[in-house]
Structure formats: C-alpha cells, structure tokens
Amino acid sequence: GEELLPIRGVVRVLPNIAGFVGGDTVGCMVATRFDQMEELTLLIDIGTNGEMVLGDRRRRLACSTAAGPAFEGARISCGMRGVAGAVDHVTRQEGKISFHVLGDGQAKGLCGSGLLDLTAALLEEGTIDETGHLEGGAYCLSPGVTLTQKDVREMQLAKGAIRAGIELLAKELGAAVEDIRTVYLAGAFGNYLNPASACRIGMIPPVLANRIVPIGNAAGEGAKLCAVSREEFTYSQRLAESTEFLELASLPEFQDRF
C-alpha cells in the first residue's frame, strides 16, 4: 500500500449558520465579538451572496440574499475585478463627473465600487431616473468604458436584494431600520465602496449613512484567531449555534420588498 504521510498540522473549518451563511460570516462575527454588542448592529459581507447578521448580545438573526455577481464585475458589460485599469471611484462635482483608475493608467472597466459610484452620480445628475431608466440607453464614462441599461438593471437586482434583506431582518427582530446603531461592512468590496453612494441608490437605508464602518477582511481575521486558539474556535461554534437563520425565500413578502 501507499506510505502514509505523517500529520503535519490540523485543519479547522469554521461552522456554518445555514446553507448560504457560512464560515465567512462566522469569522466576521468572531472578529467583531458580535455577541457582545450592546446596541443593535448590522454586519454585511457583500459577495455573490449578501450575507448579513442583525442583532446584539441578546439575539442575533442571519440571512443570505442572492445579491448576484454584479459587484464583482460579472454580468456587467464593462465589469472587471478591482485590479489595475478598473475605475474604482466616480465623483460628481459642480455638475462634472470625474473618476479614479486603479494603477493610475488608462480606464479598462468598472469594478464594484466604481459601478456603485457611477450609478449614484448619474442618479444625482438625472441621467438615471428613480425607476432605473438610463437616458439614451448607455453612458460613456471614458473610451471603452460604458454603462448600459442592462448594467443598471443588474445593479438594481443586487441592491434590491440587499435592501430587502436588511428590512426583513429588522422586521423579524421587531425593530425599525433606524434603530440600527452601527453597520459593519466586511470584505474587499465593503472596504472600497463609498457609503454615500450605497445610500444614494438605496442599497443601504439612507438613515444609516453616518453609521457605516468598513472593517476590511474580518472573515480572514476571524479565521486566523480560530487557527491559533482552541478557545476562539470553540467560541466560533457557540456563535454559530446561538445565531438564528431567516430563510428569506420562504417569506411571502420578500418578493414585494425586493
């Protein structure tokens, strides 16, 4: 038979809360000590799924919304990851739209934060109306970088799912959205997005604009804590077990909110 290799280490896998709320979310909760929050706190990790936890030290409720890959650049005509050549920020000042490119070279496409900013800027300008209709069907930001009507619709699907999730978590906890004292945004996208843009397009309720705190790669921080400490790993299991899961798809009103 084959010679067995000696054991060189131990692999610890953080627990899931539910099928689509996995170890990433639990890692974020470990890093933020989520079960010690005195005030109502919202944690959002936006990727292909928008995973969220709302609660405090008394009760925690998690859900997952199919935010889709728009914020990762997929299904967006000029979408791309946040690498050199990606427009990562767009601003509108004195009626003029300007932008920043990662790597400071020529613009090649839009990453998630750039897509969010551009949509918010065009909404502010009136080029996009409140229904999401894009005047003229397309907007050219730079040679080779264009936002299309289909892109705006993809964006609306992503942001609508996240907003519906936030509202339904609050409703299930018997709280109002304005009762949320802090919003933690985890992950690379959460770190780069402009909170004002997220609120301008309604992805995050505007009343929470001044309560948003980007916390970077909290999932990675939580994973490192659990890797070096058995106590932290045990803590992660307690967190997962004590966090309830809200299945949004089973709520009749999810589609209406969405």
XYZ file of N, CA and C in Angstrom:
774
model
N 0.830 -1.201 0.000
C 0.000 0.000 0.000
C 0.859 1.243 0.000
N 0.179 2.392 -0.149
C 0.910 3.657 -0.171
C 1.367 4.014 1.236
N 2.523 4.639 1.284
C 3.044 5.060 2.581
C 2.270 6.280 3.060
N 1.778 6.231 4.293
C 1.026 7.350 4.844
C 1.979 8.454 5.274
N 1.636 9.676 4.889
C 2.455 10.826 5.277
C 2.194 11.164 6.746
N 3.215 11.596 7.457
C 2.989 11.990 8.853
C 2.098 13.232 8.922
N 1.358 13.336 10.006
C 0.486 14.501 10.191
C 1.353 15.719 10.480
N 1.161 16.764 9.666
C 1.979 17.977 9.818
C 1.191 19.129 10.448
N -0.117 18.971 10.539
C -0.913 20.084 11.066
C -2.364 19.687 11.198
N -3.157 20.608 11.680
C -4.584 20.380 11.892
C -5.354 21.419 11.085
N -6.406 20.988 10.421
C -7.271 21.911 9.684
C -8.545 22.135 10.498
N -8.836 23.387 10.777
C -10.092 23.726 11.456
C -11.009 24.422 10.456
N -12.232 23.975 10.382
C -13.215 24.574 9.474
C -14.267 25.287 10.310
N -14.419 26.590 10.085
C -15.415 27.332 10.854
C -16.818 26.833 10.519
N -17.704 26.834 11.511
C -19.042 26.282 11.297
C -19.921 27.162 10.420
N -20.929 26.550 9.816
C -21.958 27.283 9.078
C -23.093 27.643 10.028
N -23.783 28.735 9.715
C -25.034 29.045 10.413
C -26.178 28.380 9.646
N -26.068 28.408 8.313
C -27.055 27.751 7.441
C -26.392 27.553 6.087
N -27.141 26.982 5.135
C -26.587 26.644 3.825
C -25.827 27.769 3.142
N -26.395 28.971 3.170
C -25.752 30.084 2.465
C -25.195 31.144 3.411
N -25.163 30.821 4.706
C -24.491 31.702 5.669
C -23.406 30.857 6.315
N -22.196 30.991 5.775
C -21.143 30.053 6.132
C -20.073 30.584 7.050
N -18.901 29.944 6.953
C -17.774 30.255 7.827
C -17.268 31.677 7.697
N -17.428 32.286 6.512
C -17.004 33.690 6.340
C -17.734 34.580 7.341
N -19.051 34.396 7.388
C -19.874 35.221 8.270
C -19.519 34.962 9.731
N -19.332 33.692 10.082
C -18.971 33.344 11.454
C -17.606 33.956 11.801
N -16.665 33.927 10.844
C -15.355 34.555 11.055
C -15.486 36.042 11.339
N -16.362 36.708 10.594
C -16.617 38.141 10.834
C -17.183 38.366 12.229
N -18.067 37.466 12.652
C -18.689 37.599 13.973
C -17.667 37.375 15.086
N -16.735 36.440 14.853
C -15.662 36.197 15.829
C -14.805 37.462 15.965
N -14.405 38.016 14.818
C -13.512 39.179 14.815
C -14.152 40.403 15.470
N -15.467 40.555 15.304
C -16.149 41.740 15.844
C -16.749 41.504 17.228
N -16.644 40.258 17.744
C -17.270 39.905 19.035
C -18.756 40.277 19.000
N -19.418 39.739 17.979
C -20.781 40.189 17.668
C -21.783 39.911 18.787
N -21.541 38.886 19.568
C -22.499 38.564 20.639
C -22.285 39.423 21.889
N -21.373 40.396 21.782
C -21.144 41.295 22.919
C -21.643 42.716 22.628
N -22.329 42.887 21.474
C -22.822 44.210 21.087
C -23.942 44.660 22.012
N -23.785 45.849 22.579
C -24.827 46.391 23.454
C -25.973 46.983 22.642
N -25.635 47.543 21.464
C -26.651 48.200 20.630
C -26.890 47.406 19.351
N -28.051 47.623 18.753
C -28.431 46.895 17.539
C -27.412 47.164 16.430
N -26.808 46.093 15.925
C -25.710 46.192 14.961
C -26.000 45.327 13.742
N -25.644 45.852 12.568
C -25.815 45.119 11.315
C -24.443 44.828 10.724
N -24.212 43.571 10.369
C -22.970 43.162 9.718
C -23.321 42.705 8.307
N -22.666 43.265 7.300
C -22.930 42.878 5.901
C -21.623 42.463 5.239
N -21.638 41.298 4.610
C -20.497 40.844 3.813
C -21.025 40.636 2.398
N -20.666 41.553 1.494
C -21.241 41.522 0.145
C -20.321 40.814 -0.833
N -20.810 39.698 -1.376
C -20.131 38.992 -2.456
C -21.226 38.549 -3.407
N -21.100 37.360 -3.969
C -22.171 36.846 -4.819
C -23.440 36.675 -3.980
N -23.241 36.282 -2.719
C -24.348 36.316 -1.766
C -24.092 37.462 -0.804
N -25.151 38.195 -0.494
C -25.032 39.238 0.519
C -25.399 38.614 1.857
N -24.387 38.255 2.639
C -24.645 37.622 3.928
C -24.723 38.694 5.006
N -25.748 38.592 5.846
C -25.990 39.635 6.838
C -26.350 39.055 8.189
N -25.956 39.750 9.233
C -26.374 39.409 10.594
C -26.844 40.700 11.252
N -27.995 40.643 11.894
C -28.511 41.791 12.632
C -28.788 41.348 14.060
N -28.360 42.148 15.032
C -28.660 41.785 16.408
C -27.754 42.458 17.408
N -27.746 41.886 18.605
C -26.925 42.392 19.714
C -26.628 41.214 20.639
N -26.268 41.504 21.877
C -25.880 40.410 22.772
C -27.073 39.525 23.171
N -28.289 40.055 22.975
C -29.469 39.281 23.353
C -29.930 38.300 22.271
N -29.904 38.747 21.016
C -30.414 37.902 19.932
C -29.756 38.297 18.620
N -29.444 37.283 17.800
C -28.813 37.530 16.508
C -29.535 36.738 15.418
N -29.762 37.402 14.295
C -30.507 36.803 13.192
C -29.705 36.988 11.901
N -29.488 35.901 11.166
C -28.689 35.961 9.927
C -29.543 35.610 8.717
N -29.153 36.142 7.575
C -29.815 35.756 6.323
C -28.817 35.888 5.183
N -29.194 35.342 4.047
C -28.374 35.444 2.844
C -29.268 35.894 1.703
N -28.825 36.897 0.951
C -29.596 37.333 -0.213
C -28.766 37.082 -1.463
N -29.435 36.634 -2.500
C -28.734 36.361 -3.761
C -28.435 37.696 -4.442
N -27.390 38.354 -3.957
C -27.047 39.677 -4.489
C -26.543 39.577 -5.930
N -26.129 38.380 -6.337
C -25.629 38.220 -7.695
C -24.220 38.775 -7.825
N -23.591 38.538 -8.943
C -22.172 38.885 -9.085
C -21.891 40.291 -9.616
N -22.915 41.156 -9.652
C -22.708 42.494 -10.238
C -21.572 43.251 -9.561
N -21.482 43.165 -8.228
C -20.464 43.915 -7.505
C -19.072 43.314 -7.667
N -19.008 42.127 -8.264
C -17.706 41.514 -8.554
C -17.355 41.688 -10.033
N -18.178 42.473 -10.726
C -17.892 42.796 -12.123
C -18.502 41.845 -13.141
N -19.135 40.757 -12.689
C -19.710 39.790 -13.626
C -21.078 40.276 -14.112
N -21.398 39.911 -15.337
C -22.658 40.279 -15.995
C -22.815 41.791 -16.187
N -21.708 42.522 -16.013
C -21.690 43.964 -16.278
C -20.852 44.142 -17.546
N -21.377 44.892 -18.520
C -20.737 44.950 -19.848
C -19.254 45.318 -19.782
N -18.916 46.279 -18.939
C -17.500 46.663 -18.782
C -17.005 46.290 -17.386
N -17.620 45.301 -16.788
C -17.262 44.919 -15.422
C -15.930 44.197 -15.341
N -15.230 44.384 -14.238
C -13.964 43.689 -14.006
C -13.672 43.677 -12.509
N -12.713 42.878 -12.109
C -12.297 42.847 -10.716
C -11.519 44.121 -10.370
N -11.300 44.331 -9.082
C -10.597 45.531 -8.640
C -9.100 45.432 -8.835
N -8.676 45.406 -10.097
C -7.247 45.334 -10.426
C -6.878 46.545 -11.279
N -5.598 46.670 -11.639
C -5.135 47.818 -12.434
C -6.005 48.006 -13.674
N -6.423 49.242 -13.882
C -7.266 49.559 -15.036
C -8.740 49.684 -14.674
N -9.102 49.261 -13.462
C -10.506 49.350 -13.037
C -10.814 50.736 -12.485
N -11.931 51.297 -12.921
C -12.429 52.533 -12.318
C -13.005 52.145 -10.958
N -12.396 52.653 -9.879
C -12.856 52.257 -8.537
C -13.654 53.340 -7.830
N -13.519 54.594 -8.300
C -14.326 55.668 -7.701
C -14.741 56.680 -8.749
N -15.967 57.149 -8.629
C -16.507 58.166 -9.528
C -17.111 59.260 -8.657
N -16.822 60.514 -8.981
C -17.388 61.625 -8.214
C -18.045 62.628 -9.156
N -19.004 63.351 -8.609
C -19.681 64.400 -9.382
C -19.558 65.699 -8.599
N -18.843 66.649 -9.177
C -18.653 67.946 -8.528
C -18.929 69.056 -9.520
N -19.764 70.014 -9.078
C -20.140 71.153 -9.918
C -20.641 70.696 -11.284
N -21.426 69.613 -11.256
C -22.057 69.138 -12.485
C -21.168 68.308 -13.387
N -19.899 68.148 -13.013
C -18.980 67.364 -13.842
C -18.654 66.038 -13.171
N -18.598 64.982 -13.996
C -18.280 63.657 -13.475
C -16.806 63.344 -13.736
N -16.086 62.967 -12.682
C -14.681 62.578 -12.835
C -14.490 61.213 -12.176
N -13.364 60.561 -12.447
C -13.171 59.209 -11.920
C -11.707 58.923 -11.626
N -11.489 57.876 -10.817
C -10.146 57.430 -10.470
C -9.958 56.001 -10.977
N -8.754 55.716 -11.494
C -8.445 54.381 -12.020
C -7.382 53.721 -11.149
N -7.607 52.475 -10.769
C -6.599 51.728 -10.010
C -5.333 51.591 -10.846
N -4.188 51.879 -10.269
C -2.927 51.820 -11.011
C -2.652 53.086 -11.784
N -3.627 54.006 -11.799
C -3.483 55.322 -12.444
C -3.170 55.268 -13.940
N -3.490 54.142 -14.582
C -3.297 54.055 -16.031
C -4.590 54.370 -16.756
N -4.761 53.780 -17.940
C -5.973 54.001 -18.729
C -7.116 53.167 -18.166
N -8.323 53.725 -18.197
C -9.500 53.004 -17.696
C -9.858 51.858 -18.635
N -10.031 50.655 -18.057
C -10.389 49.481 -18.856
C -11.797 48.973 -18.548
N -12.297 49.294 -17.354
C -13.616 48.800 -16.976
C -14.022 49.304 -15.608
N -15.142 48.773 -15.104
C -15.692 49.185 -13.820
C -15.626 48.036 -12.824
N -15.050 48.263 -11.638
C -15.168 47.263 -10.579
C -16.385 47.645 -9.723
N -16.686 46.870 -8.700
C -17.918 47.057 -7.935
C -18.105 48.453 -7.364
N -17.049 48.987 -6.733
C -17.185 50.302 -6.106
C -17.368 51.401 -7.156
N -16.732 51.239 -8.321
C -16.888 52.200 -9.408
C -18.289 52.154 -10.002
N -18.817 50.944 -10.133
C -20.182 50.760 -10.641
C -21.183 51.437 -9.709
N -20.983 51.244 -8.413
C -21.864 51.840 -7.404
C -21.807 53.370 -7.484
N -20.588 53.905 -7.524
C -20.410 55.363 -7.593
C -21.004 55.961 -8.859
N -20.752 55.302 -9.997
C -21.232 55.843 -11.270
C -22.755 55.863 -11.306
N -23.375 54.800 -10.821
C -24.840 54.747 -10.790
C -25.393 55.869 -9.909
N -24.768 56.057 -8.742
C -25.222 57.113 -7.821
C -25.040 58.498 -8.437
N -23.904 58.707 -9.116
C -23.622 60.011 -9.741
C -24.620 60.318 -10.854
N -24.939 59.313 -11.662
C -25.886 59.519 -12.764
C -27.312 59.695 -12.248
N -27.604 59.067 -11.118
C -28.916 59.253 -10.482
C -29.026 60.691 -9.974
N -27.958 61.170 -9.359
C -27.905 62.539 -8.849
C -28.055 63.543 -9.990
N -27.437 63.218 -11.113
C -27.442 64.096 -12.291
C -28.781 64.100 -13.013
N -29.546 63.002 -12.836
C -30.826 62.890 -13.542
C -30.732 62.084 -14.821
N -29.518 61.596 -15.148
C -29.338 60.758 -16.340
C -30.009 59.398 -16.126
N -30.034 58.954 -14.863
C -30.818 57.776 -14.470
C -31.973 58.294 -13.623
N -33.214 57.838 -13.918
C -34.338 58.291 -13.101
C -34.604 57.293 -11.974
N -35.619 57.580 -11.144
C -35.854 56.762 -9.950
C -36.280 55.332 -10.268
N -36.729 55.081 -11.501
C -37.094 53.708 -11.885
C -35.879 52.914 -12.366
N -34.758 53.621 -12.570
C -33.564 52.970 -13.096
C -33.408 53.139 -14.596
N -34.305 53.916 -15.209
C -34.197 54.144 -16.654
C -32.997 55.036 -16.955
N -32.131 54.555 -17.847
C -30.930 55.290 -18.232
C -31.185 56.013 -19.552
N -31.141 57.323 -19.478
C -31.412 58.151 -20.653
C -30.451 57.803 -21.796
N -30.993 57.555 -22.954
C -30.154 57.228 -24.114
C -29.700 55.778 -24.148
N -29.994 55.016 -23.107
C -29.690 53.578 -23.100
C -28.258 53.226 -22.731
N -27.358 54.216 -22.730
C -25.956 53.946 -22.370
C -25.272 55.259 -21.999
N -24.241 55.147 -21.164
C -23.466 56.320 -20.771
C -21.990 55.985 -20.910
N -21.276 56.792 -21.689
C -19.845 56.561 -21.895
C -19.052 57.388 -20.880
N -18.360 56.695 -19.994
C -17.551 57.367 -18.978
C -16.182 57.746 -19.536
N -15.648 56.839 -20.378
C -14.304 57.001 -20.915
C -14.241 56.105 -22.150
N -13.333 56.350 -23.100
C -13.256 55.460 -24.259
C -13.144 53.988 -23.830
N -14.109 53.191 -24.231
C -14.093 51.765 -23.889
C -14.763 51.422 -22.568
N -15.203 52.430 -21.812
C -15.896 52.168 -20.536
C -17.282 52.800 -20.591
N -18.286 51.940 -20.766
C -19.661 52.393 -20.925
C -20.586 51.664 -19.964
N -21.533 52.391 -19.404
C -22.576 51.806 -18.558
C -23.828 51.669 -19.408
N -24.403 50.469 -19.452
C -25.601 50.236 -20.281
C -26.851 50.110 -19.405
N -28.006 50.135 -20.068
C -29.269 49.959 -19.339
C -29.300 48.607 -18.626
N -28.790 47.573 -19.286
C -28.768 46.235 -18.680
C -27.897 46.232 -17.412
N -26.791 46.982 -17.456
C -25.914 47.080 -16.276
C -26.669 47.682 -15.090
N -27.439 48.742 -15.373
C -28.210 49.392 -14.303
C -29.209 48.402 -13.708
N -29.861 47.600 -14.575
C -30.833 46.608 -14.089
C -30.151 45.545 -13.224
N -28.960 45.108 -13.614
C -28.212 44.126 -12.810
C -27.897 44.718 -11.432
N -27.511 45.986 -11.444
C -27.202 46.703 -10.214
C -28.426 46.783 -9.306
N -29.592 47.062 -9.923
C -30.831 47.163 -9.156
C -31.198 45.823 -8.512
N -30.971 44.724 -9.223
C -31.260 43.395 -8.664
C -30.398 43.146 -7.426
N -29.112 43.481 -7.535
C -28.184 43.257 -6.426
C -28.535 44.121 -5.223
N -28.746 45.403 -5.470
C -29.001 46.314 -4.346
C -30.387 46.075 -3.754
N -31.341 45.692 -4.593
C -32.703 45.424 -4.106
C -32.736 44.234 -3.166
N -31.952 43.205 -3.492
C -31.898 42.004 -2.650
C -31.295 42.338 -1.285
N -30.240 43.143 -1.287
C -29.585 43.511 -0.024
C -30.505 44.379 0.833
N -31.126 45.363 0.221
C -32.036 46.248 0.970
C -33.216 45.463 1.542
N -33.788 44.561 0.748
C -34.921 43.754 1.222
C -34.495 42.901 2.417
N -33.287 42.348 2.349
C -32.767 41.537 3.449
C -32.643 42.344 4.733
N -32.102 43.565 4.613
C -31.936 44.433 5.788
C -33.299 44.721 6.429
N -34.277 45.084 5.597
C -35.596 45.454 6.119
C -36.305 44.267 6.774
N -36.161 43.091 6.172
C -36.855 41.919 6.711
C -36.185 41.386 7.984
N -34.861 41.507 8.076
C -34.183 41.139 9.329
C -34.686 42.032 10.467
N -34.774 43.337 10.188
C -35.238 44.281 11.210
C -36.665 43.951 11.621
N -37.516 43.684 10.639
C -38.926 43.375 10.927
C -39.030 42.122 11.799
N -38.239 41.102 11.462
C -38.276 39.845 12.209
C -37.820 40.041 13.655
N -36.909 40.996 13.869
C -36.424 41.280 15.227
C -37.347 42.248 15.974
N -38.376 42.730 15.271
C -39.289 43.684 15.895
C -38.679 45.057 16.057
N -37.739 45.382 15.169
C -37.057 46.683 15.238
C -37.328 47.474 13.962
N -37.099 48.773 14.042
C -37.156 49.624 12.853
C -35.739 49.762 12.313
N -35.614 49.991 11.009
C -34.294 50.147 10.393
C -33.500 51.253 11.082
N -34.193 52.332 11.458
C -33.477 53.448 12.090
C -32.964 53.122 13.494
N -33.407 51.996 14.067
C -32.902 51.567 15.377
C -31.480 51.001 15.287
N -31.027 50.670 14.070
C -29.684 50.099 13.894
C -28.655 51.194 14.179
N -27.761 50.923 15.127
C -26.805 51.952 15.542
C -25.510 51.923 14.739
N -25.068 50.720 14.319
C -23.808 50.586 13.578
C -23.996 49.591 12.439
N -23.396 49.913 11.288
C -23.399 48.988 10.145
C -21.946 48.650 9.828
N -21.558 47.394 10.051
C -20.208 46.944 9.711
C -20.221 46.372 8.296
N -19.360 46.900 7.424
C -19.225 46.379 6.060
C -17.933 45.589 5.977
N -18.054 44.289 5.712
C -16.877 43.420 5.652
C -16.534 43.088 4.204
N -15.305 42.606 3.997
C -14.879 42.166 2.668
C -14.241 43.287 1.869
N -13.596 42.892 0.772
C -12.873 43.863 -0.065
C -13.815 44.922 -0.624
N -14.971 44.484 -1.134
C -15.910 45.442 -1.715
C -16.421 46.413 -0.652
N -16.748 45.873 0.523
C -17.224 46.714 1.615
C -16.208 47.747 2.042
N -14.932 47.401 1.888
C -13.863 48.309 2.277
C -13.692 49.465 1.289
N -13.997 49.203 0.023
C -13.759 50.203 -1.019
C -14.981 51.051 -1.360
N -16.186 50.500 -1.097
C -17.357 51.246 -1.555
C -17.515 52.562 -0.797
N -18.119 53.523 -1.466
C -18.406 54.824 -0.877
C -19.779 54.724 -0.204
N -19.836 54.835 1.139
C -21.119 54.699 1.832
C -22.197 55.644 1.307
N -21.790 56.854 0.912
C -22.763 57.822 0.400
C -23.435 57.302 -0.869
N -22.657 56.630 -1.727
C -23.217 56.068 -2.963
C -24.166 54.910 -2.653
N -23.768 54.065 -1.695
C -24.610 52.922 -1.314
C -25.957 53.403 -0.790
N -25.945 54.525 -0.077
C -27.197 55.082 0.451
C -27.965 55.832 -0.628
N -27.241 56.473 -1.543
C -27.911 57.256 -2.602
C -28.751 56.359 -3.503
N -28.272 55.153 -3.792
C -29.056 54.252 -4.647
C -30.012 53.378 -3.827
N -29.979 53.543 -2.484
C -30.924 52.832 -1.634
C -30.523 51.414 -1.280
N -29.261 51.043 -1.538
C -28.822 49.696 -1.164
C -28.795 49.568 0.357
N -28.299 50.620 1.009
C -28.330 50.719 2.468
C -29.282 51.871 2.793
N -30.212 51.675 3.736
C -31.165 52.749 4.049
C -30.432 54.059 4.353
N -30.814 55.162 3.681
C -30.116 56.445 3.849
C -30.004 56.911 5.296
N -30.954 56.518 6.152
C -30.923 56.932 7.559
C -29.676 56.393 8.271
N -29.029 55.361 7.681
C -27.859 54.742 8.308
C -26.537 55.292 7.769
N -26.607 56.309 6.915
C -25.418 56.822 6.209
C -24.226 57.115 7.118
N -24.479 57.714 8.271
C -23.370 58.114 9.154
C -23.003 57.035 10.174
N -23.567 55.839 10.005
C -23.311 54.764 10.974
C -22.540 53.607 10.342
N -22.015 53.824 9.121
C -21.347 52.759 8.375
C -19.854 52.727 8.703
N -19.359 51.532 9.056
C -17.947 51.357 9.411
C -17.357 50.206 8.578
N -16.440 50.496 7.622
C -15.785 49.406 6.884
C -14.804 48.678 7.805
N -14.836 47.341 7.809
C -13.963 46.601 8.729
C -12.997 45.658 8.008
N -12.872 45.819 6.678
C -11.869 45.034 5.952
C -12.152 43.541 5.954
N -11.078 42.765 5.895
C -11.211 41.304 5.789
C -11.448 40.681 7.169
N -12.628 40.937 7.716
C -12.952 40.436 9.057
C -13.052 38.915 9.063
N -13.481 38.323 7.944
C -13.571 36.853 7.871
C -12.179 36.247 8.029
N -11.199 36.851 7.376
C -9.813 36.386 7.482
C -9.269 36.559 8.895
N -9.610 37.691 9.527
C -9.168 37.935 10.904
C -9.747 36.881 11.841
N -11.028 36.590 11.666
C -11.681 35.580 12.498
C -11.079 34.203 12.290
N -10.767 33.890 11.023
C -10.165 32.592 10.703
C -8.796 32.448 11.359
N -8.015 33.539 11.345
C -6.675 33.494 11.968
C -6.786 33.288 13.482
N -7.749 33.973 14.097
C -7.953 33.807 15.541
C -8.289 32.349 15.869
N -9.151 31.751 15.039
C -9.574 30.362 15.281
C -8.452 29.362 14.987
N -7.537 29.747 14.097
C -6.427 28.855 13.759
C -5.409 28.778 14.903
N -5.226 29.887 15.605
C -4.188 29.907 16.638
C -4.719 29.645 18.053
N -6.051 29.599 18.193
C -6.601 29.438 19.538
C -7.783 28.481 19.560
N -7.660 27.441 20.372
C -8.768 26.493 20.535
C -9.980 27.189 21.170
N -9.708 28.134 22.082
C -10.803 28.854 22.730
C -11.611 29.663 21.704
N -10.875 30.314 20.785
C -11.560 31.097 19.745
C -12.393 30.176 18.848
N -11.846 29.014 18.526
C -12.565 28.064 17.673
C -13.843 27.581 18.369
N -13.745 27.311 19.661
C -14.927 26.914 20.441
C -15.938 28.060 20.476
N -15.414 29.280 20.607
C -16.259 30.488 20.603
C -17.010 30.604 19.278
N -16.326 30.303 18.159
C -16.976 30.386 16.839
C -18.157 29.413 16.766
N -18.010 28.239 17.364
C -19.085 27.257 17.353
C -20.272 27.720 18.189
N -19.959 28.343 19.321
C -21.042 28.896 20.165
C -21.796 30.001 19.419
N -21.035 30.856 18.710
C -21.649 31.942 17.938
C -22.590 31.397 16.867
N -22.121 30.394 16.134
C -22.936 29.809 15.056
C -24.215 29.198 15.617
N -24.079 28.478 16.737
C -25.235 27.799 17.326
C -26.253 28.786 17.891
N -25.786 29.941 18.362
C -26.693 30.893 19.012
C -27.250 31.944 18.050
N -26.929 31.826 16.751
C -27.420 32.776 15.755
C -28.531 32.124 14.947
N -29.693 32.738 14.920
C -30.837 32.184 14.186
C -30.695 32.493 12.692
N -31.348 31.677 11.889
C -31.305 31.871 10.431
C -32.686 32.218 9.917
N -32.760 33.271 9.109
C -34.019 33.671 8.490
C -33.973 33.294 7.012
N -34.831 32.385 6.603
C -34.882 31.943 5.194
C -35.748 32.935 4.424
N -35.109 33.868 3.736
C -35.849 34.934 3.052
C -36.792 34.393 1.985
N -36.338 33.357 1.274
C -37.143 32.814 0.176
C -38.491 32.277 0.660
N -38.561 31.899 1.944
C -39.809 31.340 2.465
C -40.777 32.422 2.943
N -40.317 33.686 2.949
C -41.193 34.779 3.397
C -41.992 35.295 2.214
N -43.336 35.260 2.320
C -44.167 35.722 1.193
C -43.861 37.160 0.784
N -43.447 37.989 1.754
C -43.262 39.399 1.414
C -41.884 39.724 0.855
N -40.996 38.713 0.765
C -39.659 39.029 0.232
C -39.746 39.605 -1.180
N -40.528 38.950 -2.041
C -40.640 39.436 -3.435
C -41.188 40.861 -3.477
N -42.153 41.160 -2.592
C -42.752 42.513 -2.585
C -41.701 43.550 -2.189
N -40.936 43.256 -1.138
C -39.892 44.185 -0.703
C -38.832 44.336 -1.788
N -38.439 43.197 -2.338
C -37.396 43.165 -3.355
C -37.798 44.018 -4.542
